[in-house]
Amino acid sequence: GPTDRQSLKGAMDTTSNPVPTAQSGPNLLADASWFDSNWMWLSTAFFPISVVLVCTYFRGSIRQKLENPYVLGWLSVPAYLVHQTEEHAYDLRGWHYAFVPYFNHGPATVLFPECPQHLSCPIDVPLATAINVS
């Protein structure tokens, strides 16, 4: 297998591994299906619904709810929905669909040095949807 030095050299190669820009994510979504381009907005929409459901389903004061392990467990759902929005809709820089280009440019170059190019390898748009929706 490749050495660490070879993997890092591949990560520095800007022809097969271009540095992501604010347009990298939208460019990946240009030919994607409607669902592949929009599933992350479903997470955004379900966030407030999940918070209301968790807060109204369980009885007691706020303190009692926060001491209830079931409430804390179910609060992981809205937290994950916010995470999906931030990671795949718009990140903190304001870049749309930035995770896939970031991952392919960064960690994937070391984990998957056999990729011929890192624009959509190892993660492409349909695979990102499958990972996050299933």
Short mmCIF file of C-alpha atoms in Angstrom, two decimals:
data_model
loop_
_atom_site.label_atom_id
_atom_site.label_comp_id
_atom_site.label_asym_id
_atom_site.label_seq_id
_atom_site.Cartn_x
_atom_site.Cartn_y
_atom_site.Cartn_z
CA GLY A 1 0.00 0.00 0.00
CA PRO A 2 0.99 3.63 -0.28
CA THR A 3 3.16 5.18 2.37
CA ASP A 4 2.01 8.11 4.47
CA ARG A 5 4.28 10.37 2.41
CA GLN A 6 2.65 9.18 -0.85
CA SER A 7 -0.82 9.76 0.63
CA LEU A 8 0.11 13.26 1.70
CA LYS A 9 1.64 13.96 -1.71
CA GLY A 10 -1.68 12.92 -3.31
CA ALA A 11 -3.52 15.24 -0.93
CA MET A 12 -1.37 18.14 -2.14
CA ASP A 13 -1.99 17.42 -5.84
CA THR A 14 -4.44 20.14 -6.90
CA THR A 15 -5.24 18.56 -10.28
CA SER A 16 -6.81 15.39 -8.86
CA ASN A 17 -7.67 17.03 -5.54
CA PRO A 18 -8.74 20.64 -6.05
CA VAL A 19 -9.17 22.82 -2.98
CA PRO A 20 -12.90 23.19 -2.22
CA THR A 21 -14.48 26.58 -2.80
CA ALA A 22 -17.92 28.00 -2.05
CA GLN A 23 -19.03 26.70 -5.48
CA SER A 24 -17.77 23.12 -5.01
CA GLY A 25 -20.96 21.90 -3.30
CA PRO A 26 -23.42 23.60 -5.67
CA ASN A 27 -21.40 22.26 -8.62
CA LEU A 28 -21.76 18.71 -7.27
CA LEU A 29 -25.53 19.24 -6.93
CA ALA A 30 -25.94 20.68 -10.45
CA ASP A 31 -26.96 17.34 -12.00
CA ALA A 32 -28.31 15.69 -8.84
CA SER A 33 -31.88 14.51 -8.41
CA TRP A 34 -34.36 16.72 -6.56
CA PHE A 35 -34.20 14.51 -3.48
CA ASP A 36 -30.39 14.41 -3.44
CA SER A 37 -30.33 18.22 -3.64
CA ASN A 38 -33.01 18.88 -1.02
CA TRP A 39 -33.10 16.14 1.64
CA MET A 40 -31.16 18.33 4.08
CA TRP A 41 -34.02 20.88 4.08
CA LEU A 42 -36.32 18.16 5.41
CA SER A 43 -34.02 17.97 8.44
CA THR A 44 -34.34 21.74 8.82
CA ALA A 45 -38.14 21.53 8.66
CA PHE A 46 -38.39 18.63 11.10
CA PHE A 47 -36.16 20.30 13.72
CA PRO A 48 -38.81 22.57 15.30
CA ILE A 49 -41.42 19.83 15.04
CA SER A 50 -39.17 17.40 16.90
CA VAL A 51 -38.42 19.95 19.64
CA VAL A 52 -42.14 20.62 20.18
CA LEU A 53 -42.92 16.90 20.26
CA VAL A 54 -40.22 16.13 22.80
CA CYS A 55 -41.18 19.09 24.99
CA THR A 56 -44.91 18.37 24.95
CA TYR A 57 -44.91 14.58 25.07
CA PHE A 58 -43.10 14.31 28.40
CA ARG A 59 -44.80 15.68 31.54
CA GLY A 60 -43.23 17.77 34.29
CA SER A 61 -41.32 20.97 34.77
CA ILE A 62 -38.36 21.89 32.61
CA ARG A 63 -36.07 20.69 35.39
CA GLN A 64 -37.89 17.34 35.61
CA LYS A 65 -37.72 16.94 31.84
CA LEU A 66 -33.97 17.67 31.79
CA GLU A 67 -33.45 15.06 34.52
CA ASN A 68 -35.43 12.46 32.54
CA PRO A 69 -33.04 10.22 30.55
CA TYR A 70 -35.75 9.59 27.93
CA VAL A 71 -36.12 13.32 27.29
CA LEU A 72 -32.36 13.69 26.99
CA GLY A 73 -32.23 10.73 24.64
CA TRP A 74 -35.00 12.09 22.43
CA LEU A 75 -33.34 15.54 22.36
CA SER A 76 -30.60 13.89 20.32
CA VAL A 77 -33.04 13.82 17.38
CA PRO A 78 -33.37 17.62 17.04
CA ALA A 79 -29.63 17.96 17.71
CA TYR A 80 -28.90 15.58 14.82
CA LEU A 81 -31.33 17.44 12.55
CA VAL A 82 -29.51 20.72 13.24
CA HIS A 83 -26.22 18.94 12.60
CA GLN A 84 -27.43 17.73 9.20
CA THR A 85 -28.56 21.23 8.29
CA GLU A 86 -25.21 22.76 9.25
CA GLU A 87 -23.18 20.03 7.60
CA HIS A 88 -25.10 19.63 4.33
CA ALA A 89 -27.35 22.67 3.79
CA TYR A 90 -25.18 25.66 4.77
CA ASP A 91 -22.14 25.54 6.99
CA LEU A 92 -20.97 28.32 9.30
CA ARG A 93 -19.10 29.97 6.43
CA GLY A 94 -22.30 30.15 4.39
CA TRP A 95 -21.14 27.50 1.92
CA HIS A 96 -23.91 25.29 0.52
CA TYR A 97 -23.35 21.51 0.57
CA ALA A 98 -19.76 21.92 1.74
CA PHE A 99 -19.19 18.67 3.65
CA VAL A 100 -18.76 16.32 0.68
CA PRO A 101 -16.10 18.45 -1.07
CA TYR A 102 -14.36 19.04 2.29
CA PHE A 103 -14.30 15.33 3.19
CA ASN A 104 -13.16 14.25 -0.28
CA HIS A 105 -10.39 16.88 -0.30
CA GLY A 106 -9.23 16.28 3.27
CA PRO A 107 -9.60 13.01 5.20
CA ALA A 108 -10.53 10.96 2.13
CA THR A 109 -7.17 11.57 0.48
CA VAL A 110 -5.49 9.66 3.30
CA LEU A 111 -8.26 7.09 3.84
CA PHE A 112 -8.85 6.41 0.13
CA PRO A 113 -5.66 7.23 -1.79
CA GLU A 114 -6.79 4.97 -4.64
CA CYS A 115 -9.40 7.53 -5.78
CA PRO A 116 -8.37 8.81 -9.22
CA GLN A 117 -9.81 12.23 -8.37
CA HIS A 118 -11.29 13.59 -5.18
CA LEU A 119 -14.10 15.79 -6.51
CA SER A 120 -16.64 13.02 -5.99
CA CYS A 121 -14.56 10.14 -4.73
CA PRO A 122 -15.05 8.35 -2.40
CA ILE A 123 -18.29 10.18 -1.55
CA ASP A 124 -20.56 11.33 -4.34
CA VAL A 125 -23.96 12.99 -3.98
CA PRO A 126 -26.13 9.81 -4.01
CA LEU A 127 -23.86 8.11 -1.46
CA ALA A 128 -24.00 11.17 0.84
CA THR A 129 -27.81 11.07 0.63
CA ALA A 130 -27.92 7.34 1.38
CA ILE A 131 -25.59 7.70 4.37
CA ASN A 132 -27.57 10.56 5.89
CA VAL A 133 -31.13 9.53 5.11
CA SER A 134 -30.99 5.82 5.86
#
